[in-house]
Coordinates of C-alpha atoms in Angstrom, one line a residue:
X6 CA -121.2 4.6 -23.5
X7 CA -121.2 8.3 -24.3
X8 CA -122.5 7.6 -27.8
X9 CA -125.2 5.4 -26.4
X10 CA -126.3 8.1 -24.0
X11 CA -126.4 10.6 -26.8
X12 CA -129.0 8.6 -28.8
X13 CA -131.0 6.8 -26.2
X14 CA -134.4 8.1 -25.3
X15 CA -134.1 9.8 -21.8
X16 CA -136.2 8.8 -18.8
X17 CA -138.3 11.8 -18.2
X18 CA -139.4 12.5 -14.7
X19 CA -141.8 15.3 -13.8
X20 CA -140.2 16.8 -10.7
X21 CA -143.1 18.5 -8.7
X22 CA -142.0 21.0 -6.1
X23 CA -142.9 24.5 -4.7
X24 CA -140.0 26.8 -5.2
X25 CA -141.8 29.9 -3.9
X26 CA -144.5 30.7 -1.4
X27 CA -145.2 29.0 2.0
X28 CA -143.7 25.5 1.0
X29 CA -140.5 26.7 -0.6
X30 CA -138.4 26.3 2.6
X31 CA -138.9 22.5 2.5
X32 CA -139.4 21.9 -1.2
X33 CA -136.4 23.9 -2.5
X34 CA -133.9 21.6 -0.7
X35 CA -135.9 18.6 -2.1
X36 CA -135.4 19.9 -5.7
X37 CA -131.7 20.2 -5.1
X38 CA -131.6 16.7 -3.7
X39 CA -133.4 15.3 -6.7
X40 CA -131.1 17.2 -9.1
X41 CA -128.1 15.7 -7.2
X42 CA -129.4 12.2 -7.7
X43 CA -130.1 12.8 -11.4
X44 CA -126.6 14.1 -11.9
X45 CA -125.0 11.2 -10.1
X46 CA -127.0 8.7 -12.1
X47 CA -126.2 10.3 -15.4
X48 CA -122.5 10.5 -14.6
X49 CA -122.6 6.8 -14.0
X50 CA -124.0 6.1 -17.5
X51 CA -127.7 6.6 -16.8
X52 CA -130.0 3.6 -16.5
X53 CA -129.1 1.0 -19.1
X54 CA -127.7 3.9 -21.2
X55 CA -130.7 6.2 -20.7
X56 CA -130.1 9.4 -19.0
X57 CA -132.4 11.0 -16.4
X58 CA -134.2 14.2 -17.5
X59 CA -136.0 16.2 -14.9
X60 CA -138.9 18.3 -16.0
X61 CA -139.5 20.8 -13.2
X62 CA -143.1 21.7 -12.3
X63 CA -143.2 24.6 -9.9
X64 CA -146.4 24.8 -8.0
X65 CA -145.6 28.1 -6.3
X66 CA -147.4 26.7 -3.2
X67 CA -150.8 26.5 -4.9
X68 CA -152.1 22.9 -4.5
X69 CA -154.8 22.9 -7.2
X70 CA -152.7 24.9 -9.6
X71 CA -149.9 22.4 -9.3
X72 CA -152.3 19.6 -9.9
X73 CA -153.5 21.3 -13.1
X74 CA -149.9 21.9 -14.3
X75 CA -149.0 18.2 -13.8
X76 CA -152.2 17.1 -15.5
X77 CA -151.5 19.3 -18.6
X78 CA -147.9 18.0 -18.7
X79 CA -148.9 14.3 -18.5
X80 CA -151.6 14.8 -21.2
X81 CA -148.8 15.7 -23.7
X82 CA -147.2 12.3 -23.1
X83 CA -143.6 11.4 -22.8
X84 CA -143.3 11.5 -18.9
X85 CA -142.3 8.2 -17.3
X86 CA -143.0 9.1 -13.7
X87 CA -143.8 12.0 -11.3
X88 CA -141.8 12.5 -8.1
X89 CA -141.4 15.0 -5.3
X90 CA -143.4 17.1 -2.8
X91 CA -143.3 17.3 1.0
X92 CA -146.9 17.8 1.8
X93 CA -150.1 15.8 1.3
X94 CA -152.3 18.8 0.3
X95 CA -150.1 19.1 -2.7
X96 CA -149.5 15.4 -3.3
X97 CA -153.2 14.6 -3.5
X98 CA -154.0 16.7 -6.6
X99 CA -150.7 15.8 -8.3
X100 CA -151.1 12.1 -7.5
X101 CA -154.7 12.0 -8.8
X102 CA -153.5 13.6 -12.1
X103 CA -150.8 10.9 -12.3
X104 CA -153.4 8.2 -11.6
X105 CA -155.7 9.5 -14.3
X106 CA -152.9 9.2 -16.8
X107 CA -151.6 5.9 -15.4
X108 CA -148.2 7.4 -14.7
X109 CA -146.4 6.2 -11.5
X110 CA -146.1 8.9 -8.8
X111 CA -143.6 8.7 -5.9
X112 CA -144.1 11.3 -3.2
X113 CA -140.9 12.2 -1.4
X114 CA -142.4 13.4 1.9
X115 CA -146.2 13.6 1.9
X116 CA -147.0 11.6 5.0
X117 CA -150.8 11.5 5.2
X118 CA -152.0 8.0 6.4
X119 CA -153.7 6.1 3.6
X120 CA -152.5 8.6 0.9
X121 CA -151.9 5.9 -1.7
X122 CA -155.4 4.5 -1.2
X123 CA -156.9 8.0 -1.6
X124 CA -155.0 8.4 -4.9
X125 CA -154.9 4.9 -6.4
X126 CA -152.5 2.1 -7.3
X127 CA -150.1 4.3 -9.2
X128 CA -149.1 6.2 -6.1
X129 CA -146.1 5.3 -3.9
X130 CA -144.7 6.8 -0.8
X131 CA -140.9 7.1 -0.1
X132 CA -141.7 8.2 3.5
X133 CA -143.4 7.0 6.7
X134 CA -146.9 8.0 7.6
X135 CA -148.2 10.7 10.0
X136 CA -149.8 8.3 12.5
X137 CA -146.4 6.6 12.8
X138 CA -144.4 9.8 13.4
X139 CA -147.1 11.2 15.8
X140 CA -147.0 8.0 17.9
X141 CA -143.2 8.1 18.0
X142 CA -143.2 11.6 19.4
X143 CA -145.9 10.7 21.9
X144 CA -143.7 7.8 23.1
X145 CA -140.7 10.1 23.3
X146 CA -142.6 12.8 25.2
X147 CA -144.0 10.4 27.7
X148 CA -141.1 8.1 28.3
X149 CA -138.0 10.2 27.6
X150 CA -139.1 13.7 28.5
X151 CA -141.5 12.5 31.2
X152 CA -144.3 14.8 30.1
X153 CA -147.7 14.1 31.6
X154 CA -149.6 17.1 30.3
X155 CA -149.3 18.5 26.7
X156 CA -151.0 21.5 25.2
X157 CA -151.8 20.9 21.5
X158 CA -152.0 23.6 18.8
X159 CA -153.5 22.4 15.5
X160 CA -154.0 24.1 12.2
X161 CA -157.2 22.4 11.1
X162 CA -157.2 23.9 7.6
X163 CA -154.8 21.2 6.3
X164 CA -154.6 17.4 6.2
X165 CA -151.1 17.1 7.6
X166 CA -151.5 19.0 11.0
X167 CA -154.9 17.3 11.6
X168 CA -153.3 13.9 11.1
X169 CA -150.3 14.4 13.4
X170 CA -152.5 16.1 16.0
X171 CA -155.0 13.3 16.2
X172 CA -152.3 10.7 16.1
X173 CA -150.2 12.3 18.9
X174 CA -153.1 12.9 21.2
X175 CA -154.5 9.4 20.7
X176 CA -151.2 7.7 21.5
X177 CA -150.2 10.1 24.3
X178 CA -153.5 9.5 26.1
X179 CA -153.2 5.8 25.6
X180 CA -150.0 6.0 27.6
X181 CA -151.7 7.8 30.5
X182 CA -150.9 11.3 29.5
X183 CA -153.4 14.2 29.1
X184 CA -153.8 16.7 26.3
X185 CA -155.7 19.9 26.0
X186 CA -155.9 22.8 23.6
X187 CA -152.9 25.1 23.6
X188 CA -153.4 28.5 25.2
X189 CA -154.7 29.9 28.5
X190 CA -152.6 27.7 30.8
X191 CA -149.0 26.4 31.2
X192 CA -148.7 22.7 30.3
X193 CA -145.5 20.7 30.9
X194 CA -144.9 20.5 27.1
X195 CA -146.5 21.7 23.9
X196 CA -147.2 19.9 20.6
X197 CA -147.5 22.2 17.6
X198 CA -149.3 20.4 14.7
X199 CA -148.6 23.1 12.2
X200 CA -147.4 23.8 8.6
X201 CA -143.8 24.7 8.0
X202 CA -144.5 28.4 7.5
X203 CA -145.9 28.7 11.0
X204 CA -143.0 26.9 12.8
X205 CA -140.8 29.9 13.5
X206 CA -143.5 32.4 14.4
X207 CA -145.3 30.0 16.8
X208 CA -142.2 29.0 18.6
X209 CA -141.1 32.6 19.0
X210 CA -144.5 33.6 20.2
X211 CA -144.6 30.8 22.8
X212 CA -141.1 31.7 24.2
X213 CA -141.9 35.4 24.3
X214 CA -145.1 34.5 26.1
X215 CA -143.1 32.9 28.9
X216 CA -143.5 29.2 28.0
X217 CA -140.3 27.4 28.9
X218 CA -141.2 23.7 28.4
X219 CA -140.3 21.4 25.6
X220 CA -142.0 22.3 22.2
X221 CA -142.7 19.2 20.1
X222 CA -143.8 18.7 16.5
X223 CA -143.7 16.6 13.4
X224 CA -141.6 16.8 10.2
X225 CA -143.2 20.1 9.2
X226 CA -140.8 21.7 11.6
X227 CA -137.9 20.4 9.6
X228 CA -137.4 23.8 7.8
X229 CA -134.5 26.3 8.1
X230 CA -137.1 29.0 8.6
X231 CA -137.8 27.7 12.1
X232 CA -134.3 28.7 13.4
X233 CA -134.1 31.8 11.1
X234 CA -137.3 33.3 12.4
X235 CA -137.3 32.1 16.0
X236 CA -133.6 32.7 16.6
X237 CA -132.5 32.2 20.2
X238 CA -136.1 31.3 21.1
X239 CA -135.8 28.0 19.1
X240 CA -134.5 26.2 22.2
X241 CA -136.0 23.0 23.7
X242 CA -137.6 22.2 20.4
X243 CA -137.9 18.5 19.3
X244 CA -139.5 17.2 16.2
X245 CA -139.8 14.0 14.2
X246 CA -138.2 13.8 10.8
X247 CA -136.7 11.4 8.3
X248 CA -133.0 11.7 8.8
X249 CA -130.5 13.4 11.1
X250 CA -127.6 14.8 9.0
X251 CA -125.2 14.6 12.0
X252 CA -125.8 10.8 12.2
X253 CA -122.5 8.8 11.7
X254 CA -124.1 6.3 9.3
X255 CA -121.8 6.2 6.2
X256 CA -124.6 6.6 3.7
X257 CA -125.8 9.7 5.5
X258 CA -122.3 11.2 5.8
X259 CA -121.7 10.5 2.1
X260 CA -124.9 12.2 1.1
X261 CA -124.2 15.3 3.2
X262 CA -120.7 15.6 1.8
X263 CA -121.9 15.2 -1.8
X264 CA -124.7 17.7 -1.3
X265 CA -122.5 20.2 0.3
X266 CA -119.9 19.8 -2.5
X267 CA -122.6 20.4 -5.1
X268 CA -124.6 23.2 -3.5
X269 CA -122.1 24.9 -1.2
X270 CA -124.0 24.2 2.0
X271 CA -125.3 21.4 4.0
X272 CA -128.8 20.1 3.3
X273 CA -131.3 22.3 5.1
X274 CA -134.2 19.9 5.5
X275 CA -134.8 16.1 5.4
X276 CA -136.7 16.9 2.2
X277 CA -133.4 16.9 0.4
X278 CA -132.6 13.3 1.3
X279 CA -136.2 12.2 0.7
X280 CA -136.3 13.6 -2.9
X281 CA -132.8 12.1 -3.5
X282 CA -134.1 8.7 -2.4
X283 CA -137.3 9.1 -4.5
X284 CA -135.5 9.6 -7.7
X285 CA -133.0 6.8 -7.0
X286 CA -136.0 4.6 -6.2
X287 CA -137.5 5.3 -9.6
X288 CA -134.2 4.7 -11.3
X289 CA -133.8 1.4 -9.4
X290 CA -137.2 0.2 -10.6
X291 CA -136.4 1.3 -14.1
X292 CA -133.2 -0.8 -14.0
X293 CA -135.2 -3.8 -12.9
X294 CA -138.3 -3.6 -15.0
X295 CA -137.0 -5.5 -18.1
X296 CA -140.0 -5.8 -20.5
X297 CA -142.5 -5.1 -17.7
X298 CA -143.9 -1.7 -16.7
X299 CA -142.2 0.8 -14.4
X300 CA -145.3 0.7 -12.3
X301 CA -145.0 -3.1 -11.7
X302 CA -141.3 -2.8 -11.0
X303 CA -141.9 -0.1 -8.4
X304 CA -144.6 -2.2 -6.7
X305 CA -142.1 -5.1 -6.6
X306 CA -139.4 -3.0 -4.7
X307 CA -137.8 -4.9 -1.9
X308 CA -134.9 -3.8 0.2
X309 CA -134.0 -0.5 -1.6
X310 CA -131.5 1.2 0.7
X311 CA -131.7 4.9 0.7
X312 CA -130.3 7.8 2.8
X313 CA -133.5 7.9 4.8
X314 CA -133.9 4.2 5.4
X315 CA -134.8 1.0 3.6
X316 CA -137.9 0.9 1.3
X317 CA -139.9 -2.2 0.6
X318 CA -143.4 -2.5 -0.7
X319 CA -145.0 -5.8 0.3
X320 CA -148.4 -7.5 0.5
X321 CA -149.9 -4.9 -1.8
X322 CA -148.8 -2.0 0.3
X323 CA -147.2 1.0 -1.4
X324 CA -146.1 2.6 1.9
X325 CA -142.6 1.7 3.3
X326 CA -142.0 0.7 6.9
X327 CA -139.2 3.1 7.9
X328 CA -137.6 4.4 11.1
X329 CA -138.7 7.7 12.6
X330 CA -135.8 10.0 13.6
X331 CA -136.2 12.5 16.5
X332 CA -134.0 15.6 16.6
X333 CA -133.5 18.5 18.9
X334 CA -132.7 22.0 17.7
X335 CA -129.3 23.0 19.1
X336 CA -127.9 26.4 18.1
X337 CA -130.3 26.4 15.2
X338 CA -129.3 23.0 13.8
X339 CA -131.2 19.7 14.2
X340 CA -129.2 17.3 16.4
X341 CA -129.9 13.5 16.5
X342 CA -131.8 12.4 19.7
X343 CA -133.1 9.0 18.9
X344 CA -134.6 6.7 16.3
X345 CA -137.8 4.7 16.7
X346 CA -139.1 1.9 14.4
X347 CA -142.9 2.0 14.4
X348 CA -144.9 -1.1 14.9
X349 CA -146.4 -2.7 11.9

């Protein structure tokens, strides 16, 4: 087997991440998660004797620059798939580059509704969508926390916060709640539809300003920078995410243990498990494709069990139907609260 691995052409995956700038706190754990998956696959003999080779493309938190980098790389040929990224503003230019070159793209955590349709048939999601996570948090806020009035803060410069803001408000109002713009009054709860870099500063500002109610958000709050910046003010904070690392599910425990053994610390964001799942999803499709294309094998995925849930693409859809996890920050660490399976 070692001799076979030495001569077989590797499976080359363009790993798209932002390792510096505003997105680094969520993308860096993803890069580590993907490397862990590649190392495990290669130790097991690769995929039919072919090892995984990751080609890092660091966008430095510049969406269009990252898209151009991926486009240039794919133009050279020899890349089997593109995977990674936690945000839709980055996934769109990268995915469109992959679509132009007819190379499959699996986004780990870009959750924009309809993302695959905006890109094309070579795009696949390993995560749920923003309208689903927003509806789950609205349900939690109304039924579990008993909130009737929520102040909403939205960063309208980006696709992700706009999507979760509109989804949350639509669902919360449908359940009899009211929403209004954050600021100038004291609502029962707050929903911050913001990018990861603003999570800590906004929570700290809200608490220092005297707001004591629950602060809610989406998976953009799943960044270690939230607790690092907000410190003791990061209390009563709930957000939707893709996995709770304190969950007793064996596959989650195994991933956390393996990640900690490899990197010396626990995974700091759900992006780690999502990127791990994304690469294993590509490897699973490669193992199944036979004489067909990797693109066709990915589209035929049914019942792939990952750390963050089960992925199936059915009826022409390239978005999985996965559970939404809700966590609360306790002493700076996300703690499992509940899990909601969105309606189809």
